[in-house]
PDB file of C-alpha atoms in Angstrom:
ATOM      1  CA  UNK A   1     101.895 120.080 103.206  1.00  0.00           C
ATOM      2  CA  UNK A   2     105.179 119.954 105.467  1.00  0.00           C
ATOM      3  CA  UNK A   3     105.404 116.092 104.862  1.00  0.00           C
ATOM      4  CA  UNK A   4     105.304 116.845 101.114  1.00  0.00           C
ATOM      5  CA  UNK A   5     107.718 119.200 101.050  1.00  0.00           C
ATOM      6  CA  UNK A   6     110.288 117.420 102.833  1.00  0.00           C
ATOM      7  CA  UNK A   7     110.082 114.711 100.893  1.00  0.00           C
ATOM      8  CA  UNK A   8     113.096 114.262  98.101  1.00  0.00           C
ATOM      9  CA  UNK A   9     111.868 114.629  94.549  1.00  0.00           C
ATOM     10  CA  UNK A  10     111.970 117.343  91.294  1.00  0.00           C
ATOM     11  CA  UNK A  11     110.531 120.179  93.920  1.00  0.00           C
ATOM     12  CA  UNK A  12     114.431 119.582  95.260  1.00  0.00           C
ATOM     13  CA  UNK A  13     115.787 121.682  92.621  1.00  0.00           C
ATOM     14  CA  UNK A  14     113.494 124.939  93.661  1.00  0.00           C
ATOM     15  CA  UNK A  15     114.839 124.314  97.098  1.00  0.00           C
ATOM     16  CA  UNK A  16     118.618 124.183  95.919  1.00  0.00           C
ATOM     17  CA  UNK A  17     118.274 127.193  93.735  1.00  0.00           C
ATOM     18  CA  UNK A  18     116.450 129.264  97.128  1.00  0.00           C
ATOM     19  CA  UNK A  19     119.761 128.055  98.868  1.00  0.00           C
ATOM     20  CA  UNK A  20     122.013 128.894  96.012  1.00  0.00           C
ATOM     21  CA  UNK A  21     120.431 132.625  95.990  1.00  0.00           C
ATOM     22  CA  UNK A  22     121.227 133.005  99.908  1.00  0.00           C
ATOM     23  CA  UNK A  23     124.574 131.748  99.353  1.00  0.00           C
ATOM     24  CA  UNK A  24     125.371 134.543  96.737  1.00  0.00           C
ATOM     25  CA  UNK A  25     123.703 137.174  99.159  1.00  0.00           C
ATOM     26  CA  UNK A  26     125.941 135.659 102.124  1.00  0.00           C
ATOM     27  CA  UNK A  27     129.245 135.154  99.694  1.00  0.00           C
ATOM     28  CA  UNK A  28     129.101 138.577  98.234  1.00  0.00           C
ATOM     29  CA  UNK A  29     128.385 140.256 101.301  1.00  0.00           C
ATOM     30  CA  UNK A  30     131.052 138.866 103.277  1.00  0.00           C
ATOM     31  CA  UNK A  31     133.265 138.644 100.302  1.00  0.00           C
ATOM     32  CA  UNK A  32     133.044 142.735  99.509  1.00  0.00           C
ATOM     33  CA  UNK A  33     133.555 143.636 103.046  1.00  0.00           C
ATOM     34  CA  UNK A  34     136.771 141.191 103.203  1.00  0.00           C
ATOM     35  CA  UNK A  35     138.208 142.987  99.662  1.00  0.00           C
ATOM     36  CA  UNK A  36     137.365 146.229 100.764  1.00  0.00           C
ATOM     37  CA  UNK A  37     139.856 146.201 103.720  1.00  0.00           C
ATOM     38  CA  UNK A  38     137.887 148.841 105.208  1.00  0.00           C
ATOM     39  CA  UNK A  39     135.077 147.090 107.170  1.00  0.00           C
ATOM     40  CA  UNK A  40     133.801 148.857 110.197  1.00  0.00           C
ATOM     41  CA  UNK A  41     131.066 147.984 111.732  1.00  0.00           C
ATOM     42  CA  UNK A  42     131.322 151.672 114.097  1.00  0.00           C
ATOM     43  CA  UNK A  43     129.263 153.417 112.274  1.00  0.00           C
ATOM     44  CA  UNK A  44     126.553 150.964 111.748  1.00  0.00           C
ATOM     45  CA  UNK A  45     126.271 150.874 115.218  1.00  0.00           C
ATOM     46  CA  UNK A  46     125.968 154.459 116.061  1.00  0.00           C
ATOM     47  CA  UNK A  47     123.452 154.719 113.499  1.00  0.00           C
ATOM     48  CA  UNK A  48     121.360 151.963 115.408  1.00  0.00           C
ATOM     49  CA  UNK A  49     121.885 154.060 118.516  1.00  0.00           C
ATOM     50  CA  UNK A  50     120.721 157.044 116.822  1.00  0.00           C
ATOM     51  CA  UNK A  51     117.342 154.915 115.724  1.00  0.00           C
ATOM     52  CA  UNK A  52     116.938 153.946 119.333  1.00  0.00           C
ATOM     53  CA  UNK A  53     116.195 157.628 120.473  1.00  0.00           C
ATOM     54  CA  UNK A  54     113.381 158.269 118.219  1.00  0.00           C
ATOM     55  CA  UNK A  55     110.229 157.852 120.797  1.00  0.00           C
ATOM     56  CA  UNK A  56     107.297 155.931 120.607  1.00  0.00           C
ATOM     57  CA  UNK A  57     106.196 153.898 117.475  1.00  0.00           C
ATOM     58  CA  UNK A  58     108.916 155.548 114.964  1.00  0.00           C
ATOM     59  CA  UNK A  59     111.953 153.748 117.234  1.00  0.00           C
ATOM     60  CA  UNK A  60     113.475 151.054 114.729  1.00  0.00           C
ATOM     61  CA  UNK A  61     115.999 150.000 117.687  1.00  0.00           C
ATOM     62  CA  UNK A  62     114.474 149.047 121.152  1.00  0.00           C
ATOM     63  CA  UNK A  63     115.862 150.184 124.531  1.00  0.00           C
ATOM     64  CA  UNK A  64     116.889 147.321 125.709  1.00  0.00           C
ATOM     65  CA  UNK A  65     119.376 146.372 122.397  1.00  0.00           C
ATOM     66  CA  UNK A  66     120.639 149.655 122.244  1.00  0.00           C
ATOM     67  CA  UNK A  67     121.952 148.803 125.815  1.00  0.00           C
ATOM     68  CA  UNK A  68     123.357 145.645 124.354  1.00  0.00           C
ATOM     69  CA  UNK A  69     125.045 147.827 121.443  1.00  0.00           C
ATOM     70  CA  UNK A  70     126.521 150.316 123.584  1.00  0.00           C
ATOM     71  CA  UNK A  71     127.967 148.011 126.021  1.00  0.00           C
ATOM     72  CA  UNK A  72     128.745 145.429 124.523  1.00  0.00           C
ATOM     73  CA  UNK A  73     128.713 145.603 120.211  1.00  0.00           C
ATOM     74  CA  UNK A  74     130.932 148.964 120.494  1.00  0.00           C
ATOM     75  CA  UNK A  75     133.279 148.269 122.859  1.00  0.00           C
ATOM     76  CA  UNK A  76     134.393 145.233 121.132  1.00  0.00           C
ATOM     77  CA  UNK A  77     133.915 146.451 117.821  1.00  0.00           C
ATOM     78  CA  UNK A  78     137.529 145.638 116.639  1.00  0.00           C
ATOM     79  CA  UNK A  79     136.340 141.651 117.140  1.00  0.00           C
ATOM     80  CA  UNK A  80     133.381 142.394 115.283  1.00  0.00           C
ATOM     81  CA  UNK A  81     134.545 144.187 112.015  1.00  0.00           C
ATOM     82  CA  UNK A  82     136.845 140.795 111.898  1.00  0.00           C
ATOM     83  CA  UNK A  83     134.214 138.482 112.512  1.00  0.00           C
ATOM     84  CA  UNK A  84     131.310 139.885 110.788  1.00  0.00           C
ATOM     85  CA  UNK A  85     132.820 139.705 107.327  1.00  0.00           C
ATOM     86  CA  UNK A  86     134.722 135.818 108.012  1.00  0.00           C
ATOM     87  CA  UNK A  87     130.790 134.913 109.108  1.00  0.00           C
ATOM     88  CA  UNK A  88     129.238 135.931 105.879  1.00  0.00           C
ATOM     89  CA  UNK A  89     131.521 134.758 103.709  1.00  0.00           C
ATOM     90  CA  UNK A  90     131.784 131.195 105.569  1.00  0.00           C
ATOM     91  CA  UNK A  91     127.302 130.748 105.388  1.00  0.00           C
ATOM     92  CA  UNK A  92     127.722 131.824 101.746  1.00  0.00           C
ATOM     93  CA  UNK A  93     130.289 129.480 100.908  1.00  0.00           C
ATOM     94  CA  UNK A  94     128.622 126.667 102.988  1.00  0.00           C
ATOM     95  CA  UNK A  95     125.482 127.315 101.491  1.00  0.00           C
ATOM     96  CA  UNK A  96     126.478 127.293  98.181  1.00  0.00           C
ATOM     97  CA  UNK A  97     128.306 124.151  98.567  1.00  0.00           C
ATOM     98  CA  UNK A  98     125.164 122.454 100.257  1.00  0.00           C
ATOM     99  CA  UNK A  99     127.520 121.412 103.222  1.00  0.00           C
ATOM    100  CA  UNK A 100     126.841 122.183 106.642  1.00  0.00           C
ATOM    101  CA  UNK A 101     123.030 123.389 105.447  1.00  0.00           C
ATOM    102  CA  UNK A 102     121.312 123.163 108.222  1.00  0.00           C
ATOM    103  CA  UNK A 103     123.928 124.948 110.240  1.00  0.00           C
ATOM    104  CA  UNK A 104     124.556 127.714 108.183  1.00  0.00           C
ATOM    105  CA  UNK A 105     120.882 128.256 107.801  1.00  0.00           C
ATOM    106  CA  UNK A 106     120.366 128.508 111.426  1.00  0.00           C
ATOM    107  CA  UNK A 107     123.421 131.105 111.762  1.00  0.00           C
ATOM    108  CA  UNK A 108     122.234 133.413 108.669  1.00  0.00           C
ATOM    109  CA  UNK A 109     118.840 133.292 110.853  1.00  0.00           C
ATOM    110  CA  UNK A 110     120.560 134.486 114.009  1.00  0.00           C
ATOM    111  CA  UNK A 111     122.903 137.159 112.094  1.00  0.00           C
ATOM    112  CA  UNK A 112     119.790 138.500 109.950  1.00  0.00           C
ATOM    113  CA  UNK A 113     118.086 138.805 112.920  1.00  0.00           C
ATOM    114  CA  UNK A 114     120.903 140.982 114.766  1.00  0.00           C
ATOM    115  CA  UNK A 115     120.735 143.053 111.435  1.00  0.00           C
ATOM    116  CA  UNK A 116     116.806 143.810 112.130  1.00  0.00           C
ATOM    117  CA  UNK A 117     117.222 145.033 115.768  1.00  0.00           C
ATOM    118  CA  UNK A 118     119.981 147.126 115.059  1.00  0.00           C
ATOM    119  CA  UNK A 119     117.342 148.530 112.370  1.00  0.00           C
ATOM    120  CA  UNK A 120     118.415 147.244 109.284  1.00  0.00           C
ATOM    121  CA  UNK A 121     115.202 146.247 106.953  1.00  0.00           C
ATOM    122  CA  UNK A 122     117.034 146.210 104.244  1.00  0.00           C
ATOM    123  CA  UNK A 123     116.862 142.161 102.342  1.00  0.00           C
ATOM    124  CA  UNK A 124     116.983 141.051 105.731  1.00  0.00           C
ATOM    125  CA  UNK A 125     113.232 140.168 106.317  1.00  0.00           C
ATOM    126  CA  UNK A 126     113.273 138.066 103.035  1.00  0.00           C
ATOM    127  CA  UNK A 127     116.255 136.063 103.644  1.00  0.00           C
ATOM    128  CA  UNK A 128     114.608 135.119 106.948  1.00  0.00           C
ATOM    129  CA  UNK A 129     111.708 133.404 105.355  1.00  0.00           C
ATOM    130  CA  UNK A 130     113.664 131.638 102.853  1.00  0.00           C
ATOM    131  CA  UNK A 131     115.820 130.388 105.906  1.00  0.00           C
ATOM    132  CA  UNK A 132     113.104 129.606 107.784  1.00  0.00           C
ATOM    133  CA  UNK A 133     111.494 127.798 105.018  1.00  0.00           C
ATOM    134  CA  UNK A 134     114.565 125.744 104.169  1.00  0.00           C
ATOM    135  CA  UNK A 135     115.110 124.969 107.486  1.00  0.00           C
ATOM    136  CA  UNK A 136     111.559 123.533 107.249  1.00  0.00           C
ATOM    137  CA  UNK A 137     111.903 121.445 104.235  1.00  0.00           C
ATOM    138  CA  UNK A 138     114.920 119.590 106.621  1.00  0.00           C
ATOM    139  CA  UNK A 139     117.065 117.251 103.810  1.00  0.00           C
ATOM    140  CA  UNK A 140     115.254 118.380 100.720  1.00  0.00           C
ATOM    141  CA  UNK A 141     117.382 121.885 100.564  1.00  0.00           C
ATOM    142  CA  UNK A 142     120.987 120.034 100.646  1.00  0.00           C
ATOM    143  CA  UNK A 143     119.755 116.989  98.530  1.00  0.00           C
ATOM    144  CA  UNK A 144     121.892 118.306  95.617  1.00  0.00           C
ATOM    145  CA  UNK A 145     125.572 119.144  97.536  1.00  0.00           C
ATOM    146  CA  UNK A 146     127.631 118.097  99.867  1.00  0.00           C
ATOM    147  CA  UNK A 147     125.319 117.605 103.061  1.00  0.00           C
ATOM    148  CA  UNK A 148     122.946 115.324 100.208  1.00  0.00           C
ATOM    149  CA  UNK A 149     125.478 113.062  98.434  1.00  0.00           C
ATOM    150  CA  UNK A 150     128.375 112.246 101.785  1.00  0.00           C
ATOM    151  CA  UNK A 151     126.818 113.383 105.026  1.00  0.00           C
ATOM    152  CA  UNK A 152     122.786 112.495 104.859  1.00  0.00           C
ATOM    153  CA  UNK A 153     123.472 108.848 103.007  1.00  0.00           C
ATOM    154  CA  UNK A 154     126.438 108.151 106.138  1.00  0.00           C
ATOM    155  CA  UNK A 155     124.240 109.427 108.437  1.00  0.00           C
ATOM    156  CA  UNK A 156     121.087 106.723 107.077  1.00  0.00           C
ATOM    157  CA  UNK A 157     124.002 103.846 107.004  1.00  0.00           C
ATOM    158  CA  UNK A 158     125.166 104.662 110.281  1.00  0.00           C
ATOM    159  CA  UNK A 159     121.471 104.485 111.840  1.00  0.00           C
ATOM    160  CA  UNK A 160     120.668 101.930 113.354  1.00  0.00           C
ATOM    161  CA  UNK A 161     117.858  99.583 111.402  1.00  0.00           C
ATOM    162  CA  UNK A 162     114.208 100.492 113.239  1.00  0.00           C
ATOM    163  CA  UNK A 163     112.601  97.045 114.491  1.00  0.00           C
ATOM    164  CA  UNK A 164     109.804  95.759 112.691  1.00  0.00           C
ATOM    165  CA  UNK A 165     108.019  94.574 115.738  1.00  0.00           C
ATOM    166  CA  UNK A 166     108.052  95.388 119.307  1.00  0.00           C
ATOM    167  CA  UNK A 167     110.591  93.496 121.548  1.00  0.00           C
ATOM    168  CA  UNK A 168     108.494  91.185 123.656  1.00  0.00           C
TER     169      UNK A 168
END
């Protein structure tokens, strides 16, 4: 099914409209926290340590990350109320573009992922399978942007030609 998938035809424009849709999420997300001028990320973070006291099953935030947000995430949390909003905005706008898919793909992965363990269900689960199953697809979800009409035809021309026999 994989091998179908990946390879370029109509099916294409499904895949660029799934990568269009994360690159509004990512864009407007970024984008709102940017114009708001008021970004903090303090709060969120508190409220993740909050989530990690609950015991037992009803803990949304593990031990072991809530170590990681105390120590490290609030101490530095000047760095990340800058870089949070520039990271969003940058996978939305590469995303949208179709350059740099692959990339941007794997760092909306990572950054949806920090989202869930600091206990944030919100879209975040669903953007993860559409990553995941654009990352899957490989070329097929940039064929229409950037990555699909300059970077994948350079990178085929700058490949070197496979032999048609073995060397004896």
């Amino acid at each position: 099914m994989w091998a179908y998938l990946q390879r370029r035809g109509k099916k294409s424009i499904v895949f660029t409209l799934i990568r269009l849709y994360l690159g509004v999420k990512w864009t407007m997300a970024g984008y709102e926290k940017i114009k708001s001028g008021s970004f903090n990320a303090t709060s969120f973070l508190k409220g993740a340590l909050e989530k990690a006291k609950a015991s037992g099953a009803d803990a949304l935030v593990q031990d072991w990350w809530a170590v990681v947000i105390k120590y490290l995430f609030l101490p530095n949390v000047e760095i990340l109320n800058y870089l949070i909003p520039v990271t969003e905005l940058l996978i939305g706008i590469f995303l949208l573009t179709g350059s740099f898919t692959r990339r941007s793909l794997q760092y909306a992965i990572a950054l949806n992922f920090l989202y869930l363990l600091s206990g944030s269900l919100h879209v975040n689960p669903q953007m993860i399978i559409l990553s995941l199953f654009l990352l899957k697809v490989k070329e097929n979800a940039a064929t229409y942007g950037v990555d699909g009409w300059i970077f994948i035809p350079a990178m085929r021309k700058a490949a070197p030609p496979k032999p048609t026999s073995p060397p004896m």
